[in-house]
Coordinates of C-alpha atoms in Angstrom, one line a residue:
M1 CA -0.2 0.3 -0.1
D2 CA 2.7 2.4 0.8
A3 CA 4.4 1.6 -2.9
D4 CA 1.1 2.3 -4.5
S5 CA 0.4 5.4 -2.7
E6 CA 4.0 6.6 -3.6
K7 CA 3.2 5.8 -7.2
A8 CA -0.5 7.5 -6.7
S9 CA 1.2 10.8 -5.4
D10 CA 4.0 10.9 -8.0
T11 CA 1.2 10.4 -10.8
A12 CA -0.4 13.1 -9.0
G13 CA 2.5 15.5 -8.9
G14 CA 3.4 14.7 -12.5
A15 CA 0.2 15.7 -13.3
A16 CA -0.1 18.7 -11.3
I17 CA 3.3 19.9 -12.9
A18 CA 1.9 19.4 -16.3
A19 CA -1.0 21.3 -15.6
S20 CA 0.6 24.0 -13.9
D21 CA 3.0 24.4 -17.0
D22 CA -0.3 24.2 -19.6
A23 CA -1.5 27.0 -17.4
A24 CA 1.6 28.9 -17.6
V25 CA 1.7 28.8 -21.4
A26 CA -1.8 29.5 -21.7
A27 CA -1.9 32.3 -19.7
A28 CA 1.2 33.7 -21.6
G29 CA -1.2 33.3 -25.0
A30 CA -4.2 34.8 -23.5
A31 CA -2.0 37.8 -22.4
A32 CA -1.0 38.4 -25.6
G33 CA -4.5 38.3 -27.2
K34 CA -3.1 35.7 -30.0
L35 CA -4.4 32.2 -28.6
P36 CA -8.0 32.4 -27.1
H37 CA -8.5 28.5 -28.0
V38 CA -5.3 27.6 -26.2
A39 CA -6.4 29.8 -22.9
E40 CA -9.8 27.8 -23.2
Y41 CA -7.8 24.9 -23.3
A42 CA -5.7 25.5 -20.6
A43 CA -8.8 26.7 -18.3
S44 CA -10.0 23.2 -18.9
A45 CA -6.9 21.0 -18.6
P46 CA -5.8 22.1 -15.4
A47 CA -8.9 21.3 -13.8
A48 CA -8.9 18.1 -14.9
A49 CA -5.6 17.4 -13.8
V50 CA -5.9 19.2 -10.5
D51 CA -9.2 17.0 -10.1
S52 CA -6.9 13.8 -10.8
A53 CA -4.4 14.8 -8.5
A54 CA -6.7 15.7 -5.6
G55 CA -8.5 12.4 -6.2
A56 CA -4.8 10.6 -5.8
G57 CA -4.0 12.5 -3.0
A58 CA -7.2 11.8 -1.4
A59 CA -7.1 8.4 -2.0
S60 CA -3.4 8.0 -1.0
A61 CA -4.5 10.1 2.5
G62 CA -7.9 8.4 2.8
G63 CA -6.4 4.9 2.2
E64 CA -9.4 4.1 -0.2
P65 CA -8.2 1.1 -2.5
V66 CA -6.4 2.2 -5.3
D67 CA -8.4 0.2 -7.8
Q68 CA -11.7 2.3 -7.2
Q69 CA -10.0 5.5 -7.3
T70 CA -8.2 4.0 -10.5
E71 CA -11.5 3.0 -11.8
Q72 CA -13.5 6.5 -11.0
R73 CA -10.4 8.4 -12.8
L74 CA -10.5 6.3 -15.7
E75 CA -14.1 6.7 -16.1
Q76 CA -14.1 10.5 -16.0
A77 CA -10.8 11.0 -18.0
P78 CA -12.3 9.8 -21.2
A79 CA -15.4 12.0 -21.1
Q80 CA -13.6 15.0 -20.1
Q81 CA -10.6 14.4 -23.0
E82 CA -13.5 14.0 -25.3
Q83 CA -15.2 17.3 -24.3
Q84 CA -11.8 18.9 -24.3
Q85 CA -11.2 17.6 -28.0
E86 CA -14.8 18.3 -29.3
Q87 CA -14.0 21.8 -28.0
Q88 CA -10.8 22.5 -29.6
L89 CA -12.0 21.1 -32.7
Q90 CA -15.1 23.5 -32.6
E91 CA -12.8 26.3 -32.0
Q92 CA -10.6 25.1 -34.9
Q93 CA -13.4 25.2 -37.1
Q94 CA -14.3 28.3 -36.0
Q95 CA -10.9 29.9 -36.6
L96 CA -10.9 28.4 -40.1
H97 CA -14.3 29.6 -41.1
Q98 CA -13.4 33.3 -39.5
Q99 CA -10.2 33.0 -41.6
N100 CA -12.3 32.1 -44.7
H101 CA -14.5 34.8 -44.4
E102 CA -11.4 37.3 -43.9
L103 CA -9.8 36.2 -47.0
P104 CA -12.8 37.2 -49.4
N105 CA -13.1 40.3 -47.7
E106 CA -9.4 41.0 -48.1
R107 CA -9.9 40.3 -52.0
Q108 CA -13.3 42.4 -51.9
G109 CA -11.1 45.2 -50.4
G110 CA -8.2 44.8 -52.7
Q111 CA -10.7 44.6 -55.7
Q112 CA -12.1 47.8 -54.2
Q113 CA -8.7 49.2 -53.9
E114 CA -8.1 48.4 -57.6
Q115 CA -11.6 49.9 -58.5
Q116 CA -10.8 53.1 -57.0
Q117 CA -7.6 53.4 -58.5
Q118 CA -8.8 52.6 -61.8
H119 CA -11.4 55.4 -61.1
W120 CA -8.8 57.7 -60.2
D121 CA -6.8 57.0 -63.2
V122 CA -9.7 58.2 -65.3
Q123 CA -10.0 61.3 -63.5
Q124 CA -6.3 62.1 -64.1
Q125 CA -6.5 61.2 -67.7
L126 CA -9.6 63.6 -68.0
Q127 CA -7.7 66.3 -66.2
H128 CA -4.8 66.1 -68.7
S129 CA -7.1 66.2 -71.6
N130 CA -8.5 69.2 -70.3
I131 CA -5.1 70.7 -69.3
A132 CA -4.1 69.8 -73.1
Q133 CA -7.2 71.6 -74.6
L134 CA -6.2 74.7 -72.4
C135 CA -3.0 74.6 -73.5
E136 CA -4.2 74.0 -77.3
Q137 CA -6.4 76.8 -77.0
P138 CA -4.1 79.8 -76.7
Q139 CA -1.8 78.2 -79.5
A140 CA -4.9 78.7 -81.8
K141 CA -5.2 82.2 -80.7
E142 CA -1.6 82.8 -81.4
I143 CA -2.0 80.7 -84.9
Q144 CA -4.9 83.4 -85.6
Q145 CA -2.8 86.4 -84.4
T146 CA -0.2 85.4 -86.4
A147 CA -2.2 84.9 -89.7
T148 CA -3.9 88.3 -88.9
H149 CA -0.6 89.8 -88.3
Q150 CA 0.9 88.5 -91.9
Q151 CA -2.2 89.7 -93.5
D152 CA -1.5 93.5 -92.0
M153 CA 2.1 93.1 -93.0
Q154 CA 1.0 92.5 -96.6
Q155 CA -1.5 95.0 -96.6
Q156 CA 0.9 97.4 -95.3
E157 CA 3.7 96.4 -97.8
Q158 CA 1.0 96.8 -100.8
S159 CA 0.5 100.6 -99.3
Q160 CA 3.9 101.5 -99.1
E161 CA 4.6 100.3 -102.7
D162 CA 1.5 102.4 -103.8
Q163 CA 3.1 105.6 -102.0
Q164 CA 6.7 104.5 -103.6
Q165 CA 4.8 104.9 -107.0
H166 CA 3.2 107.9 -106.2
S167 CA 6.1 109.5 -104.9
D168 CA 8.0 108.7 -107.9
H169 CA 5.4 109.7 -110.4
L170 CA 5.3 113.0 -108.5
Q171 CA 9.0 113.3 -108.6
Q172 CA 9.3 112.6 -112.2
H173 CA 6.5 115.4 -112.9
G174 CA 8.5 117.7 -110.7
G175 CA 11.7 117.0 -112.5
D176 CA 9.9 117.8 -115.9
D177 CA 8.4 121.2 -114.0
E178 CA 11.8 122.1 -113.4
L179 CA 13.2 121.4 -116.4
R180 CA 10.5 123.5 -118.1
Q181 CA 11.0 126.2 -115.8
L182 CA 14.8 126.1 -116.3
Q183 CA 14.6 126.1 -120.0
Q184 CA 12.3 128.9 -120.2
P185 CA 14.9 131.4 -118.5
E186 CA 17.5 129.9 -120.8
Q187 CA 15.7 131.2 -123.6
Q188 CA 15.0 134.6 -122.6
Q189 CA 18.4 135.2 -121.0
D190 CA 19.8 136.9 -124.0
L191 CA 17.0 139.1 -124.4
L192 CA 15.7 139.9 -121.3
P193 CA 18.9 140.0 -118.7
G194 CA 16.9 142.4 -116.4
R195 CA 14.2 139.2 -115.4
Q196 CA 16.6 137.6 -113.2
Q197 CA 14.6 138.8 -110.4
Q198 CA 11.2 137.5 -111.7
Q199 CA 13.3 133.7 -112.6
Q200 CA 14.1 134.0 -109.0
Q201 CA 10.8 133.2 -107.8
P202 CA 10.2 130.0 -109.6
R203 CA 13.2 128.8 -108.4
D204 CA 11.8 129.6 -104.8
H205 CA 8.9 127.8 -105.6
D206 CA 10.8 124.6 -107.2
D207 CA 12.6 124.8 -103.9
E208 CA 9.7 125.0 -101.7
H209 CA 8.1 121.8 -103.8
L210 CA 11.3 119.8 -103.0
L211 CA 11.1 120.7 -99.4
S212 CA 7.5 119.7 -99.5
Q213 CA 8.7 116.4 -101.2
L214 CA 11.2 116.0 -98.4
K215 CA 8.9 116.4 -95.7
Q216 CA 6.8 114.1 -97.3
Q217 CA 9.3 111.4 -97.1
C218 CA 9.9 112.3 -93.6
H219 CA 6.2 111.9 -92.7
E220 CA 6.6 108.4 -94.4
L221 CA 9.6 107.4 -92.4
Q222 CA 7.8 108.4 -89.1
Q223 CA 4.6 106.5 -90.3
Q224 CA 7.1 103.3 -91.1
L225 CA 8.5 103.8 -87.6
Q226 CA 5.2 103.7 -86.1
L227 CA 4.3 100.8 -87.8
R228 CA 7.2 99.1 -86.6
E229 CA 6.8 100.2 -83.1
G230 CA 3.3 98.4 -83.6
Q231 CA 4.7 95.2 -84.7
L232 CA 7.0 95.4 -81.8
T233 CA 4.1 96.0 -79.2
R234 CA 2.3 92.9 -81.1
Q235 CA 5.5 90.5 -80.9
A236 CA 5.7 91.5 -77.2
E237 CA 2.0 90.5 -76.9
Q238 CA 2.6 87.3 -78.5
L239 CA 5.6 86.7 -76.1
S240 CA 3.1 87.5 -73.5
L241 CA 0.8 84.5 -75.2
L242 CA 3.9 82.0 -75.2
E243 CA 4.6 82.9 -71.7
A244 CA 1.1 82.3 -70.6
A245 CA 1.1 79.0 -72.8
A246 CA 4.6 78.0 -71.3
A247 CA 3.2 78.7 -67.5
A248 CA 0.2 76.4 -68.1
A249 CA 2.4 73.8 -69.6
A250 CA 4.6 74.1 -66.3
D251 CA 1.4 74.0 -63.9
G252 CA 0.4 70.9 -66.1
R253 CA 3.7 69.0 -65.6
A254 CA 3.7 70.1 -61.5
Q255 CA 0.2 68.1 -61.6
L256 CA 1.7 65.1 -63.2
E257 CA 4.9 65.1 -61.0
G258 CA 2.4 65.6 -57.7
V259 CA 0.4 62.6 -59.2
V260 CA 3.5 60.6 -59.9
L261 CA 4.6 61.5 -56.6
Q262 CA 1.6 60.2 -55.0
L263 CA 1.6 57.0 -57.0
T264 CA 5.1 56.4 -55.4
A265 CA 4.2 57.3 -51.6
R266 CA 1.2 54.8 -52.0
N267 CA 3.1 51.9 -53.5
E268 CA 5.5 52.5 -50.7
Q269 CA 2.8 52.6 -48.1
L270 CA 1.5 49.4 -49.8
V271 CA 4.8 47.5 -49.8
M272 CA 5.5 48.6 -46.1
R273 CA 2.2 47.1 -45.2
A274 CA 2.8 43.9 -47.1
S275 CA 6.1 43.4 -45.6
R276 CA 4.4 44.1 -42.1
V277 CA 1.5 42.0 -42.4
S278 CA 3.3 39.1 -43.9
Q279 CA 6.1 39.3 -40.9
Q280 CA 3.4 39.7 -38.4
E281 CA 1.5 36.5 -39.5
L282 CA 4.4 34.5 -39.9
A283 CA 5.5 35.5 -36.3
E284 CA 2.1 34.9 -34.8
V285 CA 1.7 31.4 -36.9
Q286 CA 5.4 30.2 -35.7
Q287 CA 4.7 31.2 -32.3
E288 CA 1.1 29.4 -32.1
A289 CA 2.7 26.3 -33.9
S290 CA 5.8 26.3 -31.5
E291 CA 3.5 26.6 -28.3
R292 CA 1.0 24.2 -30.0
L293 CA 3.7 21.6 -30.6
A294 CA 5.3 22.3 -26.9
A295 CA 1.8 21.6 -25.4
A296 CA 1.4 18.3 -27.3
E297 CA 4.7 17.6 -26.2
R298 CA 3.9 17.9 -22.9
K299 CA 0.5 16.4 -23.0
V300 CA 1.7 13.3 -24.6
F301 CA 4.9 13.1 -22.2
A302 CA 1.8 13.3 -19.3
L303 CA 0.0 10.6 -21.0
M304 CA 3.1 8.6 -21.2
K305 CA 3.7 9.0 -17.8
E306 CA 0.4 8.1 -16.8
R307 CA 0.1 5.0 -19.1
D308 CA 3.4 3.8 -17.3
A309 CA 1.9 4.5 -14.2
L310 CA -1.5 2.3 -14.8
K311 CA 0.8 -0.3 -16.6
R312 CA 2.8 -0.4 -12.9
A313 CA -0.2 -0.3 -11.1
A314 CA -1.9 -3.1 -13.7
A315 CA 1.2 -5.4 -12.5
A316 CA 0.6 -4.7 -9.1
G317 CA -2.9 -5.4 -8.8
V318 CA -2.3 -8.5 -10.9
A319 CA -0.2 -9.8 -8.0
A320 CA -2.7 -8.6 -5.2
A321 CA -5.9 -9.5 -6.7
A322 CA -6.3 -12.5 -8.6
G323 CA -9.9 -12.6 -8.7
D324 CA -10.7 -8.9 -10.0
A325 CA -7.6 -9.1 -12.4
P326 CA -9.4 -10.0 -15.4
D327 CA -11.9 -7.3 -15.4
T328 CA -9.0 -4.6 -14.2
Q329 CA -6.9 -5.7 -17.0
R330 CA -9.3 -5.6 -19.6
R331 CA -10.2 -1.8 -18.4
L332 CA -6.8 -1.1 -18.1
E333 CA -6.2 -2.3 -21.9
A334 CA -8.8 -0.1 -23.0
E335 CA -7.8 2.8 -21.1
L336 CA -4.1 2.2 -22.7
K337 CA -5.9 2.0 -26.1
K338 CA -7.6 5.4 -26.1
K339 CA -4.6 7.0 -24.3
D340 CA -2.6 5.8 -27.8
E341 CA -5.3 6.7 -30.0
L342 CA -5.4 10.1 -28.2
V343 CA -1.5 10.3 -28.5
A344 CA -1.6 9.4 -32.3
Q345 CA -4.0 12.3 -32.8
L346 CA -2.0 14.9 -31.2
M347 CA 1.0 13.6 -33.4
E348 CA -1.5 14.1 -36.5
E349 CA -2.3 17.4 -35.2
G350 CA 1.2 18.4 -34.8
Q351 CA 2.1 17.1 -38.5
K352 CA -0.7 19.1 -39.6
L353 CA 0.6 22.1 -37.9
S354 CA 4.0 21.7 -39.1
R355 CA 2.2 21.3 -42.8
R356 CA 0.6 24.5 -42.3
Q357 CA 3.7 26.4 -40.9
L358 CA 5.2 25.2 -44.3
E359 CA 2.6 26.7 -46.6
L360 CA 2.7 30.0 -44.4
E361 CA 6.4 30.1 -45.3
G362 CA 5.7 29.5 -48.9
S363 CA 3.3 32.0 -49.1
V364 CA 5.9 34.4 -47.0
K365 CA 8.3 33.6 -49.8
R366 CA 5.6 34.3 -52.7
L367 CA 5.0 37.5 -51.0
R368 CA 8.5 38.7 -50.8
A369 CA 9.1 37.8 -54.4
S370 CA 6.3 39.8 -55.4
L371 CA 7.6 42.7 -52.9
K372 CA 10.7 42.6 -54.8
A373 CA 9.0 42.6 -58.4
S374 CA 7.0 45.6 -57.4
D375 CA 10.3 47.4 -56.3
A376 CA 11.8 46.8 -59.4
E377 CA 8.6 48.3 -61.3
R378 CA 8.9 51.2 -58.7
D379 CA 12.8 51.5 -59.6
K380 CA 11.6 51.5 -63.4
L381 CA 9.0 53.9 -62.9
G382 CA 11.3 56.5 -60.9
A383 CA 14.0 56.2 -63.8
L384 CA 11.5 57.3 -66.2
L385 CA 10.2 59.8 -64.0
A386 CA 14.0 61.3 -63.7
A387 CA 14.1 60.9 -67.6
G388 CA 10.8 62.6 -67.8
T389 CA 12.0 65.6 -65.8
A390 CA 15.5 65.9 -67.5
E391 CA 13.8 66.2 -70.5
A392 CA 11.3 68.9 -69.3
E393 CA 14.4 70.8 -67.6
G394 CA 16.2 70.7 -70.9
L395 CA 13.0 72.2 -72.7
R396 CA 12.7 74.7 -70.1
R397 CA 16.1 76.0 -70.5
G398 CA 15.4 76.1 -74.2
R399 CA 12.6 78.1 -73.7
A400 CA 14.6 80.7 -71.7
R401 CA 17.2 80.9 -74.4
A402 CA 14.6 81.3 -76.9
E403 CA 13.1 84.2 -74.7
R404 CA 16.6 85.8 -74.7
D405 CA 16.9 85.4 -78.1
L406 CA 13.5 87.2 -78.6
A407 CA 14.6 90.0 -76.3
A408 CA 17.7 90.4 -78.2
A409 CA 16.0 90.5 -81.5
V410 CA 13.5 93.1 -80.1
E411 CA 16.5 95.2 -79.1
A412 CA 18.3 95.0 -82.4
G413 CA 15.1 96.1 -84.2
R414 CA 14.6 99.0 -81.9
Q415 CA 18.2 99.8 -82.6
E416 CA 17.7 99.4 -86.3
V417 CA 14.7 101.4 -86.1
E418 CA 16.5 104.4 -84.6
A419 CA 19.5 103.9 -87.0
A420 CA 17.1 104.1 -90.0
R421 CA 15.5 107.3 -88.5
L422 CA 18.9 108.8 -87.8
A423 CA 19.9 107.8 -91.4
G424 CA 16.6 109.4 -93.0
Q425 CA 17.3 112.7 -91.2
E426 CA 21.0 112.7 -92.2
Q427 CA 19.6 112.2 -95.9
L428 CA 17.1 114.7 -95.5
M429 CA 20.0 117.2 -94.2
A430 CA 22.7 116.1 -97.2
A431 CA 19.9 116.5 -99.6
R432 CA 19.1 120.1 -98.6
A433 CA 22.9 120.6 -98.4
E434 CA 23.2 119.2 -102.1
Q435 CA 20.2 121.3 -102.9
A436 CA 21.9 124.4 -101.7
A437 CA 25.0 123.4 -103.2
A438 CA 23.5 122.6 -106.7
Q439 CA 21.9 125.9 -106.6
A440 CA 25.3 127.8 -105.9
S441 CA 27.0 126.0 -108.6
A442 CA 24.0 126.8 -110.8
A443 CA 24.2 130.5 -110.0
E444 CA 28.3 130.2 -110.4
A445 CA 27.6 128.6 -114.1
A446 CA 25.4 131.1 -114.9
A447 CA 27.6 133.9 -113.9
E448 CA 30.8 132.2 -115.5
G449 CA 29.3 130.4 -118.6
L450 CA 31.8 127.9 -119.3
S451 CA 30.6 125.4 -121.9
E452 CA 33.4 122.7 -121.4
S453 CA 32.0 122.2 -117.6
L454 CA 28.5 122.0 -119.1
R455 CA 29.7 119.0 -121.8
A456 CA 31.2 117.2 -118.9
A457 CA 28.2 117.4 -116.9
E458 CA 26.1 116.1 -119.4
T459 CA 28.7 113.0 -120.1
R460 CA 28.7 112.8 -116.3
C461 CA 25.0 112.6 -116.2
A462 CA 24.8 110.3 -119.0
A463 CA 27.2 108.0 -117.2
L464 CA 25.0 108.7 -113.6
A465 CA 21.8 107.7 -116.2
E466 CA 23.8 104.1 -117.2
T467 CA 24.8 103.7 -113.7
V468 CA 21.2 103.8 -112.2
A469 CA 19.6 101.6 -115.3
E470 CA 22.5 99.3 -114.2
L471 CA 21.1 99.6 -110.2
Q472 CA 17.8 99.0 -111.4
E473 CA 18.5 96.1 -113.4
A474 CA 20.3 94.7 -110.4
L475 CA 17.4 95.4 -108.1
E476 CA 15.2 93.9 -110.3
R477 CA 17.5 90.5 -110.4
Q478 CA 17.5 90.7 -106.8
R479 CA 13.6 91.1 -106.5
T480 CA 13.3 88.2 -108.6
A481 CA 15.8 86.1 -106.4
A482 CA 14.2 87.3 -103.3
D483 CA 10.5 86.2 -104.5
S484 CA 12.1 82.6 -105.3
R485 CA 13.7 82.5 -101.8
E486 CA 10.8 84.0 -100.4
E487 CA 8.6 81.2 -102.2
S488 CA 10.8 78.7 -100.9
L489 CA 10.7 79.5 -97.6
R490 CA 7.1 79.6 -97.7
Q491 CA 7.2 75.7 -98.9
D492 CA 9.5 75.2 -96.1
L493 CA 7.2 76.7 -93.4
A494 CA 4.2 75.0 -95.0
D495 CA 6.3 71.5 -94.4
L496 CA 6.9 72.5 -91.3
A497 CA 3.5 73.2 -90.4
R498 CA 2.7 69.8 -91.5
R499 CA 5.4 68.2 -89.7
A500 CA 4.2 70.0 -86.3
Q501 CA 0.8 69.2 -86.8
A502 CA 1.8 65.2 -87.2
A503 CA 4.4 65.6 -84.3
E504 CA 1.2 66.9 -82.3
L505 CA -1.0 64.0 -83.4
R506 CA 1.6 61.4 -82.4
H507 CA 1.6 63.4 -79.2
Q508 CA -2.0 63.2 -78.8
E509 CA -1.6 59.5 -79.9
L510 CA 1.1 58.7 -77.0
S511 CA -0.5 60.8 -74.4
A512 CA -3.9 58.4 -74.9
K513 CA -1.4 55.4 -74.6
L514 CA 0.6 56.7 -71.8
P515 CA -1.4 54.8 -68.8
E516 CA -1.4 51.3 -70.3
A517 CA 2.1 50.4 -70.7
T518 CA 5.5 51.9 -69.7
R519 CA 7.7 50.4 -72.5
P520 CA 6.2 52.5 -75.5
L521 CA 7.4 55.6 -73.5
L522 CA 10.9 54.8 -74.7
R523 CA 9.8 54.7 -78.5
Q524 CA 8.0 57.9 -78.1
I525 CA 10.8 59.9 -76.7
S526 CA 12.9 58.7 -79.6
A527 CA 10.3 59.5 -82.1
L528 CA 9.9 63.1 -80.3
Q529 CA 13.7 63.3 -80.3
D530 CA 14.0 62.7 -84.2
A531 CA 11.2 65.1 -84.9
S532 CA 12.9 68.0 -82.6
S533 CA 16.1 67.1 -84.4
T534 CA 14.6 67.1 -88.0
Q535 CA 12.8 70.3 -87.1
A536 CA 16.0 72.1 -85.9
Q537 CA 17.9 71.3 -89.1
A538 CA 15.0 72.8 -91.1
W539 CA 15.0 75.8 -89.0
A540 CA 18.8 75.9 -89.4
G541 CA 18.7 75.9 -93.1
A542 CA 15.9 78.6 -93.3
E543 CA 17.7 81.1 -90.7
R544 CA 20.9 80.4 -92.9
S545 CA 19.2 81.4 -96.2
L546 CA 17.4 84.3 -94.4
T547 CA 21.2 85.4 -93.1
A548 CA 22.5 85.2 -96.5
R549 CA 19.6 87.1 -98.0
V550 CA 20.0 90.0 -95.3
H551 CA 23.7 90.1 -96.3
E552 CA 23.0 90.3 -99.8
A553 CA 20.7 93.0 -99.4
Q554 CA 22.9 95.2 -97.1
A555 CA 25.7 94.8 -99.8
A556 CA 23.6 96.0 -102.6
A557 CA 22.6 98.7 -100.2
A558 CA 26.3 99.6 -99.4
A559 CA 27.0 99.4 -103.1
A560 CA 23.9 101.8 -104.0
A561 CA 25.3 104.2 -101.6
E562 CA 28.8 103.9 -102.6
R563 CA 27.9 104.9 -106.3
Q564 CA 25.7 107.9 -104.5
R565 CA 28.6 109.2 -102.7
D566 CA 30.5 109.0 -106.2
A567 CA 28.0 110.7 -108.1
E568 CA 27.8 113.3 -105.2
Q569 CA 31.5 113.5 -105.8
Q570 CA 31.2 114.2 -109.3
L571 CA 28.5 116.7 -108.7
E572 CA 30.8 118.7 -106.4
A573 CA 33.7 118.6 -109.4
M574 CA 31.5 120.2 -111.3
Q575 CA 31.1 123.4 -109.7
V576 CA 32.6 125.6 -112.3
G577 CA 30.1 127.9 -114.0
T578 CA 29.3 128.0 -117.5
P579 CA 27.0 130.3 -119.6
Q580 CA 24.5 127.8 -119.9
A581 CA 24.0 127.3 -116.2
P582 CA 20.1 126.6 -116.3
R583 CA 21.0 123.8 -118.7
A584 CA 23.6 122.2 -116.5
Y585 CA 21.3 123.1 -113.3
A586 CA 18.5 120.8 -114.8
C587 CA 21.1 117.9 -115.8
V588 CA 22.3 117.8 -112.2
V589 CA 18.9 117.9 -110.7
R590 CA 17.8 115.1 -112.9
C591 CA 20.7 112.8 -111.9
L592 CA 20.0 113.6 -108.4
L593 CA 16.4 112.6 -108.8
A594 CA 17.5 109.6 -110.6
V595 CA 20.2 108.5 -107.8
R596 CA 17.4 109.4 -105.2
R597 CA 15.0 107.0 -106.6
A598 CA 17.7 104.4 -106.9
A599 CA 18.8 104.7 -103.5
L600 CA 15.0 104.8 -102.3
A601 CA 14.2 101.6 -104.1
T602 CA 17.3 100.1 -102.6
A603 CA 16.3 100.9 -99.3
S604 CA 12.6 99.4 -99.4
A605 CA 14.2 96.4 -101.0
W606 CA 16.3 95.9 -98.2
R607 CA 13.5 97.1 -95.7
K608 CA 11.3 94.2 -97.1
S609 CA 13.9 91.9 -96.7
R610 CA 14.7 92.4 -93.5
R611 CA 10.9 92.5 -92.8
H612 CA 10.5 89.1 -94.4
S613 CA 13.5 87.5 -92.3
G614 CA 11.7 89.0 -89.0
S615 CA 8.9 87.4 -89.9
C616 CA 10.3 84.2 -91.0
S617 CA 12.6 84.1 -87.7
R618 CA 9.4 84.8 -85.5
T619 CA 7.2 82.0 -86.9
R620 CA 10.1 80.0 -86.5
R621 CA 10.5 80.8 -83.0
Y622 CA 6.8 80.2 -82.8
Y623 CA 6.7 77.0 -84.2
S624 CA 9.6 75.7 -82.0
H625 CA 8.0 77.1 -78.9
A626 CA 4.7 75.3 -79.7
S627 CA 6.7 71.8 -80.4
C628 CA 8.2 72.7 -76.7
T629 CA 4.9 73.2 -75.2
R630 CA 3.7 69.9 -76.7
L631 CA 6.5 68.2 -75.5
C632 CA 6.0 69.6 -71.8

């Protein structure tokens, strides 16, 4: 009996220790809030173990028979264990059911997030299309303004040509009147020498007529200056419109950058959340599996100890009571079978837990692989964003350079207008001085009456007339060449306009295909770079041709000025008077008028070429800026 009581006390002590361990583990899990079913199991298991231990202790203390206590404990233990197993199975089924419910909810949440992302992408596309329309509206206005400006320029050129023809007609008629008025005193000089005072009055009238013509020319120059100032103001307005369009494009680019930053931040948040959730789940599952495995091992160890104790008790009972041995042995064998089945179930549950842990580890690996793929995609998008930002920065620098060039061109135009005004004033003063010198030379020629100087003057006038004819022929050739170059430049401009329209269509197609995939971006960027390079080459060729044309016009103007200076020197050389002074004076005046007409024609042709080159450069800058705006 003492040995039996000691064995029973050992069994009760082992059960109490195992129960205390299970209670500690379950309390820790319940405190963490992660294993509620373990807490319930711990709440039930220690009670049974304590009851068994208490029963064993009571049996040993009270001296009751070991067989009755063992029978009672064996009768109560299977029912309690079955209840506990049923409770555990129900809890596991509830957890699996909750997990199955949570997975569709997570999938539905992911689908909702995808739908929200698609809706947000559609809204962004609509905003981009609205921004593009807003950017295209000022461009259409600018195109209309340039067309109206070109029409105004053509009308102004036509009016200037009409005024030039009218002034030439007036000058021709004025020269004929002077010749008639000068021939009348020549016929009456021998007969009526006393009528010189009466002849002085028509000369004064002719001088006034010449002064009025010069004043009219000054007035025309002032009108041209006013037209030039109006052109400069219109150019300033166009520049302001271009700056507004560039600002709108910059705002659109800033919005795009903000959208990209938001997408990047959201992607990072999702990645961090996925990594955090996967790590937490893995840690929780590993902890739960380890705790359950430890609890199962402790439980198996306790059951094995109890089985060994029962075997020892059965062996002792066989020796003590031979009559009750068969029934007790059968009960013990049945109890041992139940314990073996329970151990097998626990081992199977441990294997299931290990398989589940392996599945979770595989899912974590897959999540990490998807995370790496998303990181690679994010890096690719970041590289594309950096490339787009660099391209936008280059376009911004190009726009600033174009603005500086335009400001320099405006300043050069102003200086050119000022120089033309000063040159006109100098020409007016020189014409007045020439008129005074011609009058003085005519008076001296009338006083001295040298026929040789008259013949020399006539020969010089003939030479000057031939020179003027040659200049007119050269000017006509230059006009035809300028017209041909102008036609070629117009064709080039039309070609550039068609290319710009094609580039705009490609840009619209690319902007429509932008949200679909990121690979076509490289092809789009290469196509845009090719188009911009071809446009730059075409613009450089047009600029070179215009520069050559301006140089040719300047050379022609310099040659005309040189010829005019030669004529003036020849006129100064023939200041020796002759008896036939009125005829010499008329010849000199006719030569001066022819030279002045040639100089005016050359100056008008040069101004026309300058205006045409300015309009071409403005058109080129407009198209270049429009292409830059479409790229932004």
